[in-house]
C-alpha cells in the first residue's frame, strides 16, 4: 500500500485549512476581548471625568463625602460585569475550539480506522494482535478525550453558577443598602 501524491496534497490542504480555522477562531476571540477592554476603558475614563467634575463642583465637605460614598458602589457591579464579559468570551471560544477539536478527532479516527482496515487486509498472518492493540489504544484515547470534555463542561457549569451567585449577592447587597 503506497501513498500517492494526491493523498499527500489532500492531507497538506486539510492541515492548512485546519490551521486557518484555528486562526480565525483565535482572532475572533481576540477581537471580542479587545472590544470589551476598549469599551471598559472608555467608560471608566468618561466616568472618572464626570466624577472629577462632580468633586470639583462640591460646595461643602458633606457633599464631598456623599459623592465619595456613592462612587464606590458601582465599581463592584462593573467589575462583575467585566468578569462576566471575559468569561462569556472565554466560554464561547472554548466551545468553538471544542467543536473544532471534536471534528478533527472524528476525522482522524475515521481515517485511522480506515487505514488500519486496509493494513489488516494486506498484513501478514499474526499481525492481527498488533492491529487490535492499535485500535484499542485509539479507543482508549477517545475515551480519555470524552472524559476530559465532561470535566471541562463541569468546570464551565461551576463557573457559571459562581457568576450567578455573585450577581445574586450583589443584588441583595444593593437592596439592603437602599
mmCIF file with all atom_site columns, C-alpha atoms in Angstrom:
data_model
loop_
_atom_site.group_PDB
_atom_site.id
_atom_site.type_symbol
_atom_site.label_atom_id
_atom_site.label_alt_id
_atom_site.label_comp_id
_atom_site.label_asym_id
_atom_site.label_entity_id
_atom_site.label_seq_id
_atom_site.pdbx_PDB_ins_code
_atom_site.Cartn_x
_atom_site.Cartn_y
_atom_site.Cartn_z
_atom_site.occupancy
_atom_site.B_iso_or_equiv
_atom_site.pdbx_formal_charge
_atom_site.auth_seq_id
_atom_site.auth_comp_id
_atom_site.auth_asym_id
_atom_site.auth_atom_id
_atom_site.pdbx_PDB_model_num
ATOM 1   C CA . UNK A 1 1   ? 0.000   0.000   0.000  1.00 0.00 ? 1   UNK A CA 1
ATOM 2   C CA . UNK A 1 2   ? 1.560   3.255   -1.183 1.00 0.00 ? 2   UNK A CA 1
ATOM 3   C CA . UNK A 1 3   ? 0.748   6.871   -0.507 1.00 0.00 ? 3   UNK A CA 1
ATOM 4   C CA . UNK A 1 4   ? 0.006   8.804   -3.669 1.00 0.00 ? 4   UNK A CA 1
ATOM 5   C CA . UNK A 1 5   ? 0.957   12.435  -4.322 1.00 0.00 ? 5   UNK A CA 1
ATOM 6   C CA . UNK A 1 6   ? -2.758  13.278  -4.405 1.00 0.00 ? 6   UNK A CA 1
ATOM 7   C CA . UNK A 1 7   ? -3.184  11.874  -0.887 1.00 0.00 ? 7   UNK A CA 1
ATOM 8   C CA . UNK A 1 8   ? -0.229  13.930  0.348  1.00 0.00 ? 8   UNK A CA 1
ATOM 9   C CA . UNK A 1 9   ? -1.605  17.076  -1.294 1.00 0.00 ? 9   UNK A CA 1
ATOM 10  C CA . UNK A 1 10  ? -5.056  16.454  0.202  1.00 0.00 ? 10  UNK A CA 1
ATOM 11  C CA . UNK A 1 11  ? -3.548  15.906  3.661  1.00 0.00 ? 11  UNK A CA 1
ATOM 12  C CA . UNK A 1 12  ? -1.493  19.108  3.361  1.00 0.00 ? 12  UNK A CA 1
ATOM 13  C CA . UNK A 1 13  ? -4.538  21.074  2.210  1.00 0.00 ? 13  UNK A CA 1
ATOM 14  C CA . UNK A 1 14  ? -6.594  19.740  5.128  1.00 0.00 ? 14  UNK A CA 1
ATOM 15  C CA . UNK A 1 15  ? -3.810  20.665  7.540  1.00 0.00 ? 15  UNK A CA 1
ATOM 16  C CA . UNK A 1 16  ? -3.616  24.220  6.218  1.00 0.00 ? 16  UNK A CA 1
ATOM 17  C CA . UNK A 1 17  ? -7.405  24.595  6.361  1.00 0.00 ? 17  UNK A CA 1
ATOM 18  C CA . UNK A 1 18  ? -7.320  23.347  9.935  1.00 0.00 ? 18  UNK A CA 1
ATOM 19  C CA . UNK A 1 19  ? -4.727  25.931  10.924 1.00 0.00 ? 19  UNK A CA 1
ATOM 20  C CA . UNK A 1 20  ? -6.674  28.692  9.166  1.00 0.00 ? 20  UNK A CA 1
ATOM 21  C CA . UNK A 1 21  ? -9.826  27.666  11.036 1.00 0.00 ? 21  UNK A CA 1
ATOM 22  C CA . UNK A 1 22  ? -7.980  27.803  14.350 1.00 0.00 ? 22  UNK A CA 1
ATOM 23  C CA . UNK A 1 23  ? -6.523  31.202  13.487 1.00 0.00 ? 23  UNK A CA 1
ATOM 24  C CA . UNK A 1 24  ? -9.985  32.576  12.629 1.00 0.00 ? 24  UNK A CA 1
ATOM 25  C CA . UNK A 1 25  ? -11.360 31.362  15.948 1.00 0.00 ? 25  UNK A CA 1
ATOM 26  C CA . UNK A 1 26  ? -8.495  32.890  17.910 1.00 0.00 ? 26  UNK A CA 1
ATOM 27  C CA . UNK A 1 27  ? -8.624  36.215  16.065 1.00 0.00 ? 27  UNK A CA 1
ATOM 28  C CA . UNK A 1 28  ? -12.381 36.454  16.597 1.00 0.00 ? 28  UNK A CA 1
ATOM 29  C CA . UNK A 1 29  ? -11.889 35.885  20.328 1.00 0.00 ? 29  UNK A CA 1
ATOM 30  C CA . UNK A 1 30  ? -9.111  38.469  20.428 1.00 0.00 ? 30  UNK A CA 1
ATOM 31  C CA . UNK A 1 31  ? -11.315 40.948  18.580 1.00 0.00 ? 31  UNK A CA 1
ATOM 32  C CA . UNK A 1 32  ? -14.181 40.451  21.071 1.00 0.00 ? 32  UNK A CA 1
ATOM 33  C CA . UNK A 1 33  ? -11.825 40.753  24.044 1.00 0.00 ? 33  UNK A CA 1
ATOM 34  C CA . UNK A 1 34  ? -10.207 43.892  22.611 1.00 0.00 ? 34  UNK A CA 1
ATOM 35  C CA . UNK A 1 35  ? -13.623 45.479  22.046 1.00 0.00 ? 35  UNK A CA 1
ATOM 36  C CA . UNK A 1 36  ? -14.651 44.643  25.611 1.00 0.00 ? 36  UNK A CA 1
ATOM 37  C CA . UNK A 1 37  ? -11.436 46.125  27.024 1.00 0.00 ? 37  UNK A CA 1
ATOM 38  C CA . UNK A 1 38  ? -11.767 49.243  24.883 1.00 0.00 ? 38  UNK A CA 1
ATOM 39  C CA . UNK A 1 39  ? -15.365 49.806  25.963 1.00 0.00 ? 39  UNK A CA 1
ATOM 40  C CA . UNK A 1 40  ? -14.499 49.284  29.630 1.00 0.00 ? 40  UNK A CA 1
ATOM 41  C CA . UNK A 1 41  ? -11.546 51.702  29.395 1.00 0.00 ? 41  UNK A CA 1
ATOM 42  C CA . UNK A 1 42  ? -13.638 54.302  27.576 1.00 0.00 ? 42  UNK A CA 1
ATOM 43  C CA . UNK A 1 43  ? -16.442 54.004  30.113 1.00 0.00 ? 43  UNK A CA 1
ATOM 44  C CA . UNK A 1 44  ? -14.019 54.234  33.049 1.00 0.00 ? 44  UNK A CA 1
ATOM 45  C CA . UNK A 1 45  ? -12.419 57.336  31.564 1.00 0.00 ? 45  UNK A CA 1
ATOM 46  C CA . UNK A 1 46  ? -15.766 59.049  30.997 1.00 0.00 ? 46  UNK A CA 1
ATOM 47  C CA . UNK A 1 47  ? -16.949 58.178  34.490 1.00 0.00 ? 47  UNK A CA 1
ATOM 48  C CA . UNK A 1 48  ? -13.742 59.420  36.090 1.00 0.00 ? 48  UNK A CA 1
ATOM 49  C CA . UNK A 1 49  ? -14.051 62.716  34.210 1.00 0.00 ? 49  UNK A CA 1
ATOM 50  C CA . UNK A 1 50  ? -17.655 63.102  35.386 1.00 0.00 ? 50  UNK A CA 1
ATOM 51  C CA . UNK A 1 51  ? -16.708 62.145  38.945 1.00 0.00 ? 51  UNK A CA 1
ATOM 52  C CA . UNK A 1 52  ? -13.851 64.663  38.956 1.00 0.00 ? 52  UNK A CA 1
ATOM 53  C CA . UNK A 1 53  ? -16.214 67.366  37.727 1.00 0.00 ? 53  UNK A CA 1
ATOM 54  C CA . UNK A 1 54  ? -18.657 66.447  40.484 1.00 0.00 ? 54  UNK A CA 1
ATOM 55  C CA . UNK A 1 55  ? -15.910 66.627  43.110 1.00 0.00 ? 55  UNK A CA 1
ATOM 56  C CA . UNK A 1 56  ? -14.763 69.987  41.845 1.00 0.00 ? 56  UNK A CA 1
ATOM 57  C CA . UNK A 1 57  ? -18.347 71.250  41.979 1.00 0.00 ? 57  UNK A CA 1
ATOM 58  C CA . UNK A 1 58  ? -18.927 70.123  45.582 1.00 0.00 ? 58  UNK A CA 1
ATOM 59  C CA . UNK A 1 59  ? -19.955 73.030  47.762 1.00 0.00 ? 59  UNK A CA 1
ATOM 60  C CA . UNK A 1 60  ? -19.124 71.602  51.188 1.00 0.00 ? 60  UNK A CA 1
ATOM 61  C CA . UNK A 1 61  ? -17.473 68.660  52.953 1.00 0.00 ? 61  UNK A CA 1
ATOM 62  C CA . UNK A 1 62  ? -20.778 66.816  53.414 1.00 0.00 ? 62  UNK A CA 1
ATOM 63  C CA . UNK A 1 63  ? -21.489 66.839  49.671 1.00 0.00 ? 63  UNK A CA 1
ATOM 64  C CA . UNK A 1 64  ? -17.902 65.717  49.033 1.00 0.00 ? 64  UNK A CA 1
ATOM 65  C CA . UNK A 1 65  ? -18.313 62.796  51.464 1.00 0.00 ? 65  UNK A CA 1
ATOM 66  C CA . UNK A 1 66  ? -21.645 61.868  49.863 1.00 0.00 ? 66  UNK A CA 1
ATOM 67  C CA . UNK A 1 67  ? -20.083 61.824  46.384 1.00 0.00 ? 67  UNK A CA 1
ATOM 68  C CA . UNK A 1 68  ? -17.216 59.642  47.616 1.00 0.00 ? 68  UNK A CA 1
ATOM 69  C CA . UNK A 1 69  ? -19.606 57.168  49.240 1.00 0.00 ? 69  UNK A CA 1
ATOM 70  C CA . UNK A 1 70  ? -21.786 56.765  46.155 1.00 0.00 ? 70  UNK A CA 1
ATOM 71  C CA . UNK A 1 71  ? -18.843 56.403  43.778 1.00 0.00 ? 71  UNK A CA 1
ATOM 72  C CA . UNK A 1 72  ? -17.608 53.114  45.257 1.00 0.00 ? 72  UNK A CA 1
ATOM 73  C CA . UNK A 1 73  ? -20.838 51.144  44.849 1.00 0.00 ? 73  UNK A CA 1
ATOM 74  C CA . UNK A 1 74  ? -20.957 50.822  41.025 1.00 0.00 ? 74  UNK A CA 1
ATOM 75  C CA . UNK A 1 75  ? -17.304 49.714  40.883 1.00 0.00 ? 75  UNK A CA 1
ATOM 76  C CA . UNK A 1 76  ? -18.144 46.219  42.154 1.00 0.00 ? 76  UNK A CA 1
ATOM 77  C CA . UNK A 1 77  ? -21.012 45.905  39.672 1.00 0.00 ? 77  UNK A CA 1
ATOM 78  C CA . UNK A 1 78  ? -18.742 46.923  36.820 1.00 0.00 ? 78  UNK A CA 1
ATOM 79  C CA . UNK A 1 79  ? -16.021 44.525  37.926 1.00 0.00 ? 79  UNK A CA 1
ATOM 80  C CA . UNK A 1 80  ? -18.525 41.672  37.938 1.00 0.00 ? 80  UNK A CA 1
ATOM 81  C CA . UNK A 1 81  ? -19.905 42.750  34.553 1.00 0.00 ? 81  UNK A CA 1
ATOM 82  C CA . UNK A 1 82  ? -16.372 42.884  33.115 1.00 0.00 ? 82  UNK A CA 1
ATOM 83  C CA . UNK A 1 83  ? -15.556 39.454  34.546 1.00 0.00 ? 83  UNK A CA 1
ATOM 84  C CA . UNK A 1 84  ? -18.782 38.166  33.089 1.00 0.00 ? 84  UNK A CA 1
ATOM 85  C CA . UNK A 1 85  ? -17.868 39.558  29.668 1.00 0.00 ? 85  UNK A CA 1
ATOM 86  C CA . UNK A 1 86  ? -14.415 37.961  29.765 1.00 0.00 ? 86  UNK A CA 1
ATOM 87  C CA . UNK A 1 87  ? -15.950 34.698  30.949 1.00 0.00 ? 87  UNK A CA 1
ATOM 88  C CA . UNK A 1 88  ? -18.518 34.755  28.118 1.00 0.00 ? 88  UNK A CA 1
ATOM 89  C CA . UNK A 1 89  ? -15.791 35.318  25.532 1.00 0.00 ? 89  UNK A CA 1
ATOM 90  C CA . UNK A 1 90  ? -13.651 32.544  27.004 1.00 0.00 ? 90  UNK A CA 1
ATOM 91  C CA . UNK A 1 91  ? -16.614 30.157  27.156 1.00 0.00 ? 91  UNK A CA 1
ATOM 92  C CA . UNK A 1 92  ? -17.638 30.898  23.579 1.00 0.00 ? 92  UNK A CA 1
ATOM 93  C CA . UNK A 1 93  ? -14.069 30.432  22.357 1.00 0.00 ? 93  UNK A CA 1
ATOM 94  C CA . UNK A 1 94  ? -13.688 27.209  24.327 1.00 0.00 ? 94  UNK A CA 1
ATOM 95  C CA . UNK A 1 95  ? -16.935 25.899  22.827 1.00 0.00 ? 95  UNK A CA 1
ATOM 96  C CA . UNK A 1 96  ? -15.764 26.730  19.305 1.00 0.00 ? 96  UNK A CA 1
ATOM 97  C CA . UNK A 1 97  ? -12.383 25.127  19.947 1.00 0.00 ? 97  UNK A CA 1
ATOM 98  C CA . UNK A 1 98  ? -14.038 22.013  21.406 1.00 0.00 ? 98  UNK A CA 1
ATOM 99  C CA . UNK A 1 99  ? -16.263 21.640  18.339 1.00 0.00 ? 99  UNK A CA 1
ATOM 100 C CA . UNK A 1 100 ? -13.224 22.099  16.155 1.00 0.00 ? 100 UNK A CA 1
ATOM 101 C CA . UNK A 1 101 ? -11.218 19.514  18.121 1.00 0.00 ? 101 UNK A CA 1
ATOM 102 C CA . UNK A 1 102 ? -14.116 17.058  18.064 1.00 0.00 ? 102 UNK A CA 1
ATOM 103 C CA . UNK A 1 103 ? -14.387 17.404  14.298 1.00 0.00 ? 103 UNK A CA 1
ATOM 104 C CA . UNK A 1 104 ? -10.663 16.895  13.856 1.00 0.00 ? 104 UNK A CA 1
ATOM 105 C CA . UNK A 1 105 ? -10.605 13.939  16.244 1.00 0.00 ? 105 UNK A CA 1
ATOM 106 C CA . UNK A 1 106 ? -13.549 12.345  14.434 1.00 0.00 ? 106 UNK A CA 1
ATOM 107 C CA . UNK A 1 107 ? -11.889 12.733  11.053 1.00 0.00 ? 107 UNK A CA 1
ATOM 108 C CA . UNK A 1 108 ? -8.601  11.390  12.419 1.00 0.00 ? 108 UNK A CA 1
ATOM 109 C CA . UNK A 1 109 ? -10.327 8.389   13.976 1.00 0.00 ? 109 UNK A CA 1
ATOM 110 C CA . UNK A 1 110 ? -12.225 7.650   10.774 1.00 0.00 ? 110 UNK A CA 1
ATOM 111 C CA . UNK A 1 111 ? -9.098  7.835   8.633  1.00 0.00 ? 111 UNK A CA 1
ATOM 112 C CA . UNK A 1 112 ? -7.064  5.835   11.157 1.00 0.00 ? 112 UNK A CA 1
ATOM 113 C CA . UNK A 1 113 ? -9.643  3.061   11.348 1.00 0.00 ? 113 UNK A CA 1
ATOM 114 C CA . UNK A 1 114 ? -9.845  3.011   7.535  1.00 0.00 ? 114 UNK A CA 1
ATOM 115 C CA . UNK A 1 115 ? -6.082  2.826   7.311  1.00 0.00 ? 115 UNK A CA 1
ATOM 116 C CA . UNK A 1 116 ? -5.929  0.023   9.891  1.00 0.00 ? 116 UNK A CA 1
ATOM 117 C CA . UNK A 1 117 ? -8.605  -1.914  7.998  1.00 0.00 ? 117 UNK A CA 1
ATOM 118 C CA . UNK A 1 118 ? -6.599  -1.619  4.770  1.00 0.00 ? 118 UNK A CA 1
ATOM 119 C CA . UNK A 1 119 ? -3.413  -2.669  6.543  1.00 0.00 ? 119 UNK A CA 1
ATOM 120 C CA . UNK A 1 120 ? -5.103  -5.637  8.195  1.00 0.00 ? 120 UNK A CA 1
ATOM 121 C CA . UNK A 1 121 ? -6.278  -6.943  4.808  1.00 0.00 ? 121 UNK A CA 1
ATOM 122 C CA . UNK A 1 122 ? -2.738  -6.943  3.435  1.00 0.00 ? 122 UNK A CA 1
ATOM 123 C CA . UNK A 1 123 ? -0.897  -7.719  6.664  1.00 0.00 ? 123 UNK A CA 1
ATOM 124 C CA . UNK A 1 124 ? 0.918   -10.961 7.188  1.00 0.00 ? 124 UNK A CA 1
ATOM 125 C CA . UNK A 1 125 ? -0.581  -13.641 9.403  1.00 0.00 ? 125 UNK A CA 1
ATOM 126 C CA . UNK A 1 126 ? -0.238  -12.964 13.119 1.00 0.00 ? 126 UNK A CA 1
ATOM 127 C CA . UNK A 1 127 ? -0.343  -9.184  12.826 1.00 0.00 ? 127 UNK A CA 1
ATOM 128 C CA . UNK A 1 128 ? -3.961  -9.098  13.957 1.00 0.00 ? 128 UNK A CA 1
ATOM 129 C CA . UNK A 1 129 ? -2.794  -8.708  17.555 1.00 0.00 ? 129 UNK A CA 1
ATOM 130 C CA . UNK A 1 130 ? -0.796  -5.561  16.774 1.00 0.00 ? 130 UNK A CA 1
ATOM 131 C CA . UNK A 1 131 ? -3.654  -4.022  14.803 1.00 0.00 ? 131 UNK A CA 1
ATOM 132 C CA . UNK A 1 132 ? -6.107  -4.846  17.603 1.00 0.00 ? 132 UNK A CA 1
ATOM 133 C CA . UNK A 1 133 ? -3.719  -3.187  20.082 1.00 0.00 ? 133 UNK A CA 1
ATOM 134 C CA . UNK A 1 134 ? -3.600  -0.002  17.990 1.00 0.00 ? 134 UNK A CA 1
ATOM 135 C CA . UNK A 1 135 ? -7.400  0.035   17.705 1.00 0.00 ? 135 UNK A CA 1
ATOM 136 C CA . UNK A 1 136 ? -7.654  -0.498  21.466 1.00 0.00 ? 136 UNK A CA 1
ATOM 137 C CA . UNK A 1 137 ? -5.239  2.389   22.110 1.00 0.00 ? 137 UNK A CA 1
ATOM 138 C CA . UNK A 1 138 ? -7.301  4.570   19.780 1.00 0.00 ? 138 UNK A CA 1
ATOM 139 C CA . UNK A 1 139 ? -10.482 3.678   21.670 1.00 0.00 ? 139 UNK A CA 1
ATOM 140 C CA . UNK A 1 140 ? -8.763  4.445   24.999 1.00 0.00 ? 140 UNK A CA 1
ATOM 141 C CA . UNK A 1 141 ? -7.615  7.835   23.698 1.00 0.00 ? 141 UNK A CA 1
ATOM 142 C CA . UNK A 1 142 ? -11.178 8.607   22.579 1.00 0.00 ? 142 UNK A CA 1
ATOM 143 C CA . UNK A 1 143 ? -12.480 7.647   25.996 1.00 0.00 ? 143 UNK A CA 1
ATOM 144 C CA . UNK A 1 144 ? -9.910  9.886   27.719 1.00 0.00 ? 144 UNK A CA 1
ATOM 145 C CA . UNK A 1 145 ? -10.836 12.755  25.407 1.00 0.00 ? 145 UNK A CA 1
ATOM 146 C CA . UNK A 1 146 ? -14.530 12.306  26.236 1.00 0.00 ? 146 UNK A CA 1
ATOM 147 C CA . UNK A 1 147 ? -13.729 12.301  29.955 1.00 0.00 ? 147 UNK A CA 1
ATOM 148 C CA . UNK A 1 148 ? -11.708 15.492  29.566 1.00 0.00 ? 148 UNK A CA 1
ATOM 149 C CA . UNK A 1 149 ? -14.621 17.150  27.759 1.00 0.00 ? 149 UNK A CA 1
ATOM 150 C CA . UNK A 1 150 ? -17.017 16.172  30.550 1.00 0.00 ? 150 UNK A CA 1
ATOM 151 C CA . UNK A 1 151 ? -14.676 17.629  33.185 1.00 0.00 ? 151 UNK A CA 1
ATOM 152 C CA . UNK A 1 152 ? -14.280 20.850  31.182 1.00 0.00 ? 152 UNK A CA 1
ATOM 153 C CA . UNK A 1 153 ? -18.053 21.136  30.833 1.00 0.00 ? 153 UNK A CA 1
ATOM 154 C CA . UNK A 1 154 ? -18.495 20.621  34.596 1.00 0.00 ? 154 UNK A CA 1
ATOM 155 C CA . UNK A 1 155 ? -15.901 23.323  35.324 1.00 0.00 ? 155 UNK A CA 1
ATOM 156 C CA . UNK A 1 156 ? -17.714 25.664  32.966 1.00 0.00 ? 156 UNK A CA 1
ATOM 157 C CA . UNK A 1 157 ? -21.029 24.974  34.688 1.00 0.00 ? 157 UNK A CA 1
ATOM 158 C CA . UNK A 1 158 ? -19.408 25.607  38.087 1.00 0.00 ? 158 UNK A CA 1
ATOM 159 C CA . UNK A 1 159 ? -18.047 28.954  36.894 1.00 0.00 ? 159 UNK A CA 1
ATOM 160 C CA . UNK A 1 160 ? -21.492 29.838  35.546 1.00 0.00 ? 160 UNK A CA 1
ATOM 161 C CA . UNK A 1 161 ? -23.026 29.029  38.937 1.00 0.00 ? 161 UNK A CA 1
ATOM 162 C CA . UNK A 1 162 ? -20.411 31.170  40.693 1.00 0.00 ? 162 UNK A CA 1
ATOM 163 C CA . UNK A 1 163 ? -21.181 34.142  38.449 1.00 0.00 ? 163 UNK A CA 1
ATOM 164 C CA . UNK A 1 164 ? -24.897 33.735  39.087 1.00 0.00 ? 164 UNK A CA 1
ATOM 165 C CA . UNK A 1 165 ? -24.257 33.578  42.840 1.00 0.00 ? 165 UNK A CA 1
ATOM 166 C CA . UNK A 1 166 ? -22.068 36.693  42.757 1.00 0.00 ? 166 UNK A CA 1
ATOM 167 C CA . UNK A 1 167 ? -24.758 38.559  40.825 1.00 0.00 ? 167 UNK A CA 1
ATOM 168 C CA . UNK A 1 168 ? -27.416 37.486  43.326 1.00 0.00 ? 168 UNK A CA 1
ATOM 169 C CA . UNK A 1 169 ? -25.255 38.531  46.283 1.00 0.00 ? 169 UNK A CA 1
ATOM 170 C CA . UNK A 1 170 ? -24.604 41.893  44.655 1.00 0.00 ? 170 UNK A CA 1
ATOM 171 C CA . UNK A 1 171 ? -28.338 42.448  44.140 1.00 0.00 ? 171 UNK A CA 1
ATOM 172 C CA . UNK A 1 172 ? -29.014 41.506  47.769 1.00 0.00 ? 172 UNK A CA 1
ATOM 173 C CA . UNK A 1 173 ? -26.357 43.955  48.986 1.00 0.00 ? 173 UNK A CA 1
ATOM 174 C CA . UNK A 1 174 ? -27.878 46.706  46.867 1.00 0.00 ? 174 UNK A CA 1
ATOM 175 C CA . UNK A 1 175 ? -31.370 46.000  48.262 1.00 0.00 ? 175 UNK A CA 1
ATOM 176 C CA . UNK A 1 176 ? -30.078 46.140  51.841 1.00 0.00 ? 176 UNK A CA 1
ATOM 177 C CA . UNK A 1 177 ? -28.202 49.370  51.155 1.00 0.00 ? 177 UNK A CA 1
ATOM 178 C CA . UNK A 1 178 ? -31.286 51.007  49.636 1.00 0.00 ? 178 UNK A CA 1
#
